[in-house]
Short mmCIF file of C-alpha atoms and ligand atoms in Angstrom, two decimals:
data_model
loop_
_atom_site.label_atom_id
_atom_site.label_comp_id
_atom_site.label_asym_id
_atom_site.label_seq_id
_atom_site.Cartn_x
_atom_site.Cartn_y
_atom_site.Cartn_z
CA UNK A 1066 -129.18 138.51 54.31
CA UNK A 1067 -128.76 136.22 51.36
CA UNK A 1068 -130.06 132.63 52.03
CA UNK A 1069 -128.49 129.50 52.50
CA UNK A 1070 -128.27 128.72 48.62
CA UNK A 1071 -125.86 126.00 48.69
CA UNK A 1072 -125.88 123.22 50.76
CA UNK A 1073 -124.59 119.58 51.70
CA UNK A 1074 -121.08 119.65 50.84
CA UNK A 1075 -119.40 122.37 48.87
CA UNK A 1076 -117.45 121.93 45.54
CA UNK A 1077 -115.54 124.85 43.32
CA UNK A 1078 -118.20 126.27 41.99
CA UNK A 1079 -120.27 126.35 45.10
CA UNK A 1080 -117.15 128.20 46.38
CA UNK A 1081 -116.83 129.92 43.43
CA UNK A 1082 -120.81 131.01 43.28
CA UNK A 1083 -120.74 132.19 47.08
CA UNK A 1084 -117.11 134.43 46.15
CA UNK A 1085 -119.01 136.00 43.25
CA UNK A 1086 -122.11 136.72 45.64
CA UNK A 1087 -119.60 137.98 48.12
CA UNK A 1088 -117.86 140.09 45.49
CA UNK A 1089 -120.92 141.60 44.40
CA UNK A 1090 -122.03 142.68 47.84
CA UNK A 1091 -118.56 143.63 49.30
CA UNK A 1092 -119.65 143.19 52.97
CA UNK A 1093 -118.48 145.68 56.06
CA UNK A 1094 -116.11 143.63 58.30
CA UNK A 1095 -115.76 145.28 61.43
CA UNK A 1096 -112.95 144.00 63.06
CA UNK A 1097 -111.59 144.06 66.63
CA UNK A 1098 -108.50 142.03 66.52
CA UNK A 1099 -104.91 141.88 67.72
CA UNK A 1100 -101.97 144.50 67.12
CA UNK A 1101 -100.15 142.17 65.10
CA UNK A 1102 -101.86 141.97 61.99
CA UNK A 1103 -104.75 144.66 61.77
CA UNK A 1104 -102.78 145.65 58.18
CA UNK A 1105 -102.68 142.15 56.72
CA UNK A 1106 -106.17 141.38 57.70
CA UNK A 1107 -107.51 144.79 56.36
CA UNK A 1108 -105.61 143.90 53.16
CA UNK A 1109 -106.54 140.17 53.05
CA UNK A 1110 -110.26 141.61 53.23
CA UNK A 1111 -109.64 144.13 50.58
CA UNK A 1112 -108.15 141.31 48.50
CA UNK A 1113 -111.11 139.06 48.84
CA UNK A 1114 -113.53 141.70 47.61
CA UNK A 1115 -115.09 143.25 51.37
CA UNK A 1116 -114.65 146.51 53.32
CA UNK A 1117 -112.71 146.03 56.58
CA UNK A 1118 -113.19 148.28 59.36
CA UNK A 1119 -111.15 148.15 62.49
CA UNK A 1120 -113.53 149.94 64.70
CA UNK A 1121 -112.81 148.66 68.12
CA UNK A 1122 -113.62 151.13 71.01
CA UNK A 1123 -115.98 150.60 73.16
CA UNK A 1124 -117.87 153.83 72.75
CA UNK A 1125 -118.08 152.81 68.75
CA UNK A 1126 -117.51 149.11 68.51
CA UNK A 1127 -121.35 148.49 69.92
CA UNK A 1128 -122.65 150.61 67.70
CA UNK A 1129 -121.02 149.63 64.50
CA UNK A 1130 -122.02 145.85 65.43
CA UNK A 1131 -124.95 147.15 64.24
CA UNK A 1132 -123.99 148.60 61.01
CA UNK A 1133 -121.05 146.09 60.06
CA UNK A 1134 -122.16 142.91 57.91
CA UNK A 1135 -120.51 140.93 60.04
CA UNK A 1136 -117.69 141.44 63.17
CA UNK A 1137 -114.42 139.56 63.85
CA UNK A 1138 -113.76 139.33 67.68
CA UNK A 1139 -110.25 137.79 67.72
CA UNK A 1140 -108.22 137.82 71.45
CA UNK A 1141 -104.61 137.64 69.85
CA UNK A 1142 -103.37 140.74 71.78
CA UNK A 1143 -106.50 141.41 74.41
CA UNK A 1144 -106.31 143.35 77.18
CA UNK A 1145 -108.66 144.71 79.92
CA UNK A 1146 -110.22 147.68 77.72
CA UNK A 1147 -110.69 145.51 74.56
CA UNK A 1148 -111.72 142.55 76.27
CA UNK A 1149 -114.96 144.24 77.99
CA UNK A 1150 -115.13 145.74 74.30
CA UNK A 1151 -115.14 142.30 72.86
CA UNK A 1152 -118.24 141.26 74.84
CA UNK A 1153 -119.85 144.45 74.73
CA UNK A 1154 -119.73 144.43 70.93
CA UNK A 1155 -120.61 140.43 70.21
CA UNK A 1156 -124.04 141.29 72.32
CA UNK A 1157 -124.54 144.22 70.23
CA UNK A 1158 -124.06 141.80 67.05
CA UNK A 1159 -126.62 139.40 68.36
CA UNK A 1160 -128.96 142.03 69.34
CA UNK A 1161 -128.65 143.52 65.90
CA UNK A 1162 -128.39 140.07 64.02
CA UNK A 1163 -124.67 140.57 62.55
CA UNK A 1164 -123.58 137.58 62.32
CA UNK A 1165 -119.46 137.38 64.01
CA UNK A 1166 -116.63 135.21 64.21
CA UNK A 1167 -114.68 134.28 67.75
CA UNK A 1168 -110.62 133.93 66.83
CA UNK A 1169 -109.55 131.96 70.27
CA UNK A 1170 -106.34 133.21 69.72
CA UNK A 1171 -103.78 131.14 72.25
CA UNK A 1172 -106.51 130.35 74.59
CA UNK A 1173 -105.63 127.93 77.36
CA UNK A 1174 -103.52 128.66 80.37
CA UNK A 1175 -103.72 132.78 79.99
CA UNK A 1176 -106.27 134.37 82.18
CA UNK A 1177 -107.47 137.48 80.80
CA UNK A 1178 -108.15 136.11 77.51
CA UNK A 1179 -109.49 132.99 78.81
CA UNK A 1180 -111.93 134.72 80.98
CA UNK A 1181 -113.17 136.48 78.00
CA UNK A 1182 -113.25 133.84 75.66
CA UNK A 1183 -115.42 131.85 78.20
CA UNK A 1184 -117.69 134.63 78.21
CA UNK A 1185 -117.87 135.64 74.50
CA UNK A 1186 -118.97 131.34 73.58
CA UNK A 1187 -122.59 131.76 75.35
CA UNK A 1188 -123.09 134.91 73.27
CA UNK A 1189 -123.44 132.65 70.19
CA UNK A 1190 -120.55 133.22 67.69
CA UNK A 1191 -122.02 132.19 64.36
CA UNK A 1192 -118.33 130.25 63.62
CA UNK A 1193 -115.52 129.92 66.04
CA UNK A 1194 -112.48 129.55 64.28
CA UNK A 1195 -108.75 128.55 65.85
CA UNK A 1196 -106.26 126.24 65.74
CA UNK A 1197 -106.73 122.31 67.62
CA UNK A 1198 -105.19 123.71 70.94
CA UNK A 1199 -107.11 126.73 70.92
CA UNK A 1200 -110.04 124.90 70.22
CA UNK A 1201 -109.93 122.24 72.63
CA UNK A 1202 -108.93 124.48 75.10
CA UNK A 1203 -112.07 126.60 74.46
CA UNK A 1204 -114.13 123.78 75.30
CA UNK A 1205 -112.75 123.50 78.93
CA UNK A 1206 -109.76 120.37 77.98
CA UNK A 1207 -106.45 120.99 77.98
CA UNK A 1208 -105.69 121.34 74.56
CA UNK A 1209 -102.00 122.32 74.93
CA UNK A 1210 -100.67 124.90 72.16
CA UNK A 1211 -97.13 126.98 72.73
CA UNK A 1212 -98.33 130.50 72.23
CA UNK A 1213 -100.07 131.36 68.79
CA UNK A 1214 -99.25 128.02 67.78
CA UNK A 1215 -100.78 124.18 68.40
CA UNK A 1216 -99.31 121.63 69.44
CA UNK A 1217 -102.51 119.15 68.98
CA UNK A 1218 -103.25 117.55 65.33
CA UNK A 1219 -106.94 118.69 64.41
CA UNK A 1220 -108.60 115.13 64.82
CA UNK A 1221 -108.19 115.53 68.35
CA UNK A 1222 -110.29 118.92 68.07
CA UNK A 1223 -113.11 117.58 66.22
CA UNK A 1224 -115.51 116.30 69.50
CA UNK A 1225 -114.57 119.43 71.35
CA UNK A 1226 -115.52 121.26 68.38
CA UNK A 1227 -119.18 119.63 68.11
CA UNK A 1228 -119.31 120.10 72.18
CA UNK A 1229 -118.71 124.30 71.12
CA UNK A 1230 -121.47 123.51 68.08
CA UNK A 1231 -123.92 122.00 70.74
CA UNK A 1232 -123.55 125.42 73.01
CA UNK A 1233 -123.76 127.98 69.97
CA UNK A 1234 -125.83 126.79 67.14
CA UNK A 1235 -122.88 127.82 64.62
CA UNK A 1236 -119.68 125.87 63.44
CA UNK A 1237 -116.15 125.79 64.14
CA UNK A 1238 -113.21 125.55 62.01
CA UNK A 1239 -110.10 123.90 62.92
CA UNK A 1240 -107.09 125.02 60.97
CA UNK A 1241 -104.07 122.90 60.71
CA UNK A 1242 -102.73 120.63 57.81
CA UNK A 1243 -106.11 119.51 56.96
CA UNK A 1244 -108.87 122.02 57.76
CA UNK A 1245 -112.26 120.64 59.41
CA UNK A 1246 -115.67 122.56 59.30
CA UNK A 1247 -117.50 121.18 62.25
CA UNK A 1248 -121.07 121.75 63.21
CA UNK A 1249 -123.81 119.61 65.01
CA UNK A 1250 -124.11 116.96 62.74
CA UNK A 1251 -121.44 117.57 59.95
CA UNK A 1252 -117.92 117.65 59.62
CA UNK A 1253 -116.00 118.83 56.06
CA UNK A 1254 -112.40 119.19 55.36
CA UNK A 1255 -110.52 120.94 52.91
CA UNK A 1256 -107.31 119.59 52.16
CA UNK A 1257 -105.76 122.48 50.51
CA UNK A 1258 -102.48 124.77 51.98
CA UNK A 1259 -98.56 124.60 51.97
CA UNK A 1260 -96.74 124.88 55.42
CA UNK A 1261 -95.49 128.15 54.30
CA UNK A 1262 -99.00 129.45 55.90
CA UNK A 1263 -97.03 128.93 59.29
CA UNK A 1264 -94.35 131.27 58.37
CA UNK A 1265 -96.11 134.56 57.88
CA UNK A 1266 -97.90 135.89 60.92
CA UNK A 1267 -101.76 136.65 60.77
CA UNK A 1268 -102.46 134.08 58.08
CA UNK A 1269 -104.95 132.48 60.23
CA UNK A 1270 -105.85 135.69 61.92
CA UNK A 1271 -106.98 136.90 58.32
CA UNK A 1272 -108.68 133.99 57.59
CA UNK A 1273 -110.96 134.50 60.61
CA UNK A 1274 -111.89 137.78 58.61
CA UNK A 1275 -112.14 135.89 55.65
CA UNK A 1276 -114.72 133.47 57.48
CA UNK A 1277 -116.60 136.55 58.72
CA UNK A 1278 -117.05 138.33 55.50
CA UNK A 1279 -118.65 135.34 54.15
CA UNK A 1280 -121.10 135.15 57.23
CA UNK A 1281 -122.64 138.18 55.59
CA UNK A 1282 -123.56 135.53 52.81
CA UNK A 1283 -123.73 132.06 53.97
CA UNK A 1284 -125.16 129.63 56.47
CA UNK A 1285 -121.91 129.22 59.19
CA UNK A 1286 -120.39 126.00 57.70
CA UNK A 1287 -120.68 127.54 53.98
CA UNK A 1288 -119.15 130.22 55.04
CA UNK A 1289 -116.16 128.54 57.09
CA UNK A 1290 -115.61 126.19 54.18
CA UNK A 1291 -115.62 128.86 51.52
CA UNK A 1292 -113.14 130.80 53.65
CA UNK A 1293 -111.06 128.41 53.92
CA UNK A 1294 -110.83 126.59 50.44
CA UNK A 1295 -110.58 130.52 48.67
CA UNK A 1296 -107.44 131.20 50.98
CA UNK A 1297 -106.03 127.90 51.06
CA UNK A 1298 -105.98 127.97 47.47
CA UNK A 1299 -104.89 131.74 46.84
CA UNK A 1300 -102.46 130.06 49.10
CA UNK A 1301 -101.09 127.46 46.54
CA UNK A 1302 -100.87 129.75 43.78
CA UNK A 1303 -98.98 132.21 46.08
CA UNK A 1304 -96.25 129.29 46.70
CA UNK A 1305 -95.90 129.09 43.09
CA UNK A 1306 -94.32 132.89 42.73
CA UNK A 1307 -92.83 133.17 46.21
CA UNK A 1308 -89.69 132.83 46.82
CA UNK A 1309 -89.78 132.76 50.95
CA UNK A 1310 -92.24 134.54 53.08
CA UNK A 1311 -92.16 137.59 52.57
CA UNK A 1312 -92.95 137.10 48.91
CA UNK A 1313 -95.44 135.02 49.95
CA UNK A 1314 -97.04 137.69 52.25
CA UNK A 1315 -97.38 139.38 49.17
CA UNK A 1316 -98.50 136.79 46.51
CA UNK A 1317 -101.16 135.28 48.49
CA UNK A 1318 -102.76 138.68 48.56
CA UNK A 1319 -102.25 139.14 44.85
CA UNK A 1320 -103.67 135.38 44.34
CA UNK A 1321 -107.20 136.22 46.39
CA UNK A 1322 -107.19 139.47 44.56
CA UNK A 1323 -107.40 137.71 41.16
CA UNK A 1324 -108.99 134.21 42.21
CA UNK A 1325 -111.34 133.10 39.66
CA UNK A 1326 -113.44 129.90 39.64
CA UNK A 1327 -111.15 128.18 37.11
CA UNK A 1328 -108.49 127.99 40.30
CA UNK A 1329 -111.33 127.28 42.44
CA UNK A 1330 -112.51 124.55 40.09
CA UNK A 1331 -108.97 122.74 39.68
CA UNK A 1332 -107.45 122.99 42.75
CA UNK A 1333 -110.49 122.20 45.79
CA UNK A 1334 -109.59 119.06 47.36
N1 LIG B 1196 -99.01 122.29 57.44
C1 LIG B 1196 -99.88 123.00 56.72
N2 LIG B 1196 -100.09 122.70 55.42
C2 LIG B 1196 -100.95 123.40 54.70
N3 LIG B 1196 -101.70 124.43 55.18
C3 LIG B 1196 -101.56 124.76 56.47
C4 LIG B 1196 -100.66 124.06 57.31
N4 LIG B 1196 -100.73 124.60 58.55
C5 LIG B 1196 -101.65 125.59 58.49
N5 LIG B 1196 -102.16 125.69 57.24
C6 LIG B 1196 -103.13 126.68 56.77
O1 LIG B 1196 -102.78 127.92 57.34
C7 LIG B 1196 -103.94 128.67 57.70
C8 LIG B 1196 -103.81 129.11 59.14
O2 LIG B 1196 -103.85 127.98 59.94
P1 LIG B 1196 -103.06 127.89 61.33
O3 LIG B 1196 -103.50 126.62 61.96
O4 LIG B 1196 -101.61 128.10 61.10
O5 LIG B 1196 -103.72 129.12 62.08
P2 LIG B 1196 -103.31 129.87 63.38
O6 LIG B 1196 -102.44 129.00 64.24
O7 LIG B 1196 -104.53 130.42 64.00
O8 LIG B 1196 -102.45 131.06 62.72
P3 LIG B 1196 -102.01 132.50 63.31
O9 LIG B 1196 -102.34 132.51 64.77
O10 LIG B 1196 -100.55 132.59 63.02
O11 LIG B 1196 -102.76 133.54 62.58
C9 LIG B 1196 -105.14 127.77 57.42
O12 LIG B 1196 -105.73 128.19 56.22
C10 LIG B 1196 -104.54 126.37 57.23
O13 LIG B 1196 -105.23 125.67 56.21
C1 LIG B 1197 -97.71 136.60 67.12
C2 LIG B 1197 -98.98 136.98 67.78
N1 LIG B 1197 -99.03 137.22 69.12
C3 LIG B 1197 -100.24 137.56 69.55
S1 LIG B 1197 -101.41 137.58 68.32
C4 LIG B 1197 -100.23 137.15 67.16
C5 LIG B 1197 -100.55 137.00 65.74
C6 LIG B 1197 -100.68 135.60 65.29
O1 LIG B 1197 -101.67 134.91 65.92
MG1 LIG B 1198 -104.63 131.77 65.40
#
């Protein structure tokens, strides 16, 4: 596993070193996430340079955890089966030391996912990343959300976040407007995005994977940050050639595909 080469706060070309690194190594990304947007996240990890694999039986998830770089677990579309997969397969990553990412997906007020969720946090994801609701609902408040989406602003997620930090060593990422990477003692934002990520399903699904495939080359808050700033960015060049979203569906994959630290350079805020 490559060290924690970069810390303190990120710039470009931190982001830009760690997306070379990640390039070079194209990590595995096992991924067990929802029906909705296995294709879009397999091609968002493509894009960025990994290998996605959606291996997510129980029979084969455990022992891929083992194989995989790194594991997505994200709820979105759970149900019994895949939800005693889920845990079976993020205590085969920390027996195996894969690092893996926990996608709350519309946690809070839905039982079968909640259950799981509550059981998957002691097992140590290395980031947790969600929307505010999800995430403040993951820490046992009522963080509100309608569905997939929040209805909370992402300040209001930052001390549940650090109370999720506290329990599993690892950070959490709070999309929304303005991103936050929150661990223990830290928090970082990235300021990058247009509202049109709200308008194609999956973007924040995929940028769990994202997140994960740089776990396979970062400490947890490099890696959330770096996730976040290359897509948010690939993101604002997408904008530029779309012309609605399913253009933009399109560009934003084309953008990560050819993101070069130039963009990265310019554009992190
Ligand atoms: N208003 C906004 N302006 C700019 N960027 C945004 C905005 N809202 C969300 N984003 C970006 O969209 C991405 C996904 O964040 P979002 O909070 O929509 O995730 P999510 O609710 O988990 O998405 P989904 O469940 O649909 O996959 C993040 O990279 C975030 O930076
Ligand atoms: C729409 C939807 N429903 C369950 S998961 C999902 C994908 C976006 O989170
Ligand atoms: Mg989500």
């Amino acid at each position: 596993m490559v060290s924690d080469t970069v810390t303190d706060v990120l710039d470009g070309s931190d982001v830009s070193e760690l997306l070379a690194e990640l390039r070079r190594r194209g990590p595995l990304v096992q991924c067990i996430t929802n029906s909705v947007v296995t294709g879009f996240t397999a091609n968002a990890l493509l894009a960025l340079g990994a290998a996605p694999a959606m291996v997510d039986n129980l029979e084969e998830a455990t022992v891929f955890a083992g194989i995989a770089d790194a594991v997505l677990i994200n709820v979105g579309t759970i149900n019994p089966a895949v939800g005693e997969t889920m845990v079976a397969t993020a205590q085969a990553a920390g027996a195996a030391g894969t690092p893996w990412v926990l996608d709350p997906v519309a946690v809070g007020g839905l039982p079968l996912r909640d259950r799981v969720a509550t059981e998957l946090v002691p097992l140590r994801p290395t980031v947790i990343r969600g929307n505010a609701s999800e995430v403040i609902s993951l820490a046992g408040l009522d963080g509100g959300g309608r569905g997939v989406d929040s209805t909370a602003g992402v300040e209001a997620a930052l001390e549940p976040a650090r109370s999720l930090c506290a329990r599993t060593g690892g950070a959490v990422a709070v999309s929304g407007p303005v991103d936050h990477i929150i661990t223990a003692d830290d928090v970082r934002t990235v300021s990058n995005g247009t509202p049109m990520m709200t308008k194609v399903t999956g973007v924040g699904c995929a940028l769990g994977a994202i997140t994960a495939a740089f776990t396979a080359c970062a400490s947890p808050a490099d890696a959330a940050f770096a996730a976040t700033a290359v897509w948010t960015i690939a993101a604002e060049v997408a904008i530029e050639r779309a012309s609605g979203p399913g253009t933009f569906a399109v560009e934003i994959l084309d953008a990560l595909h050819a993101l070069g630290s130039e963009q990265l350079a310019r554009l992190t805020r």
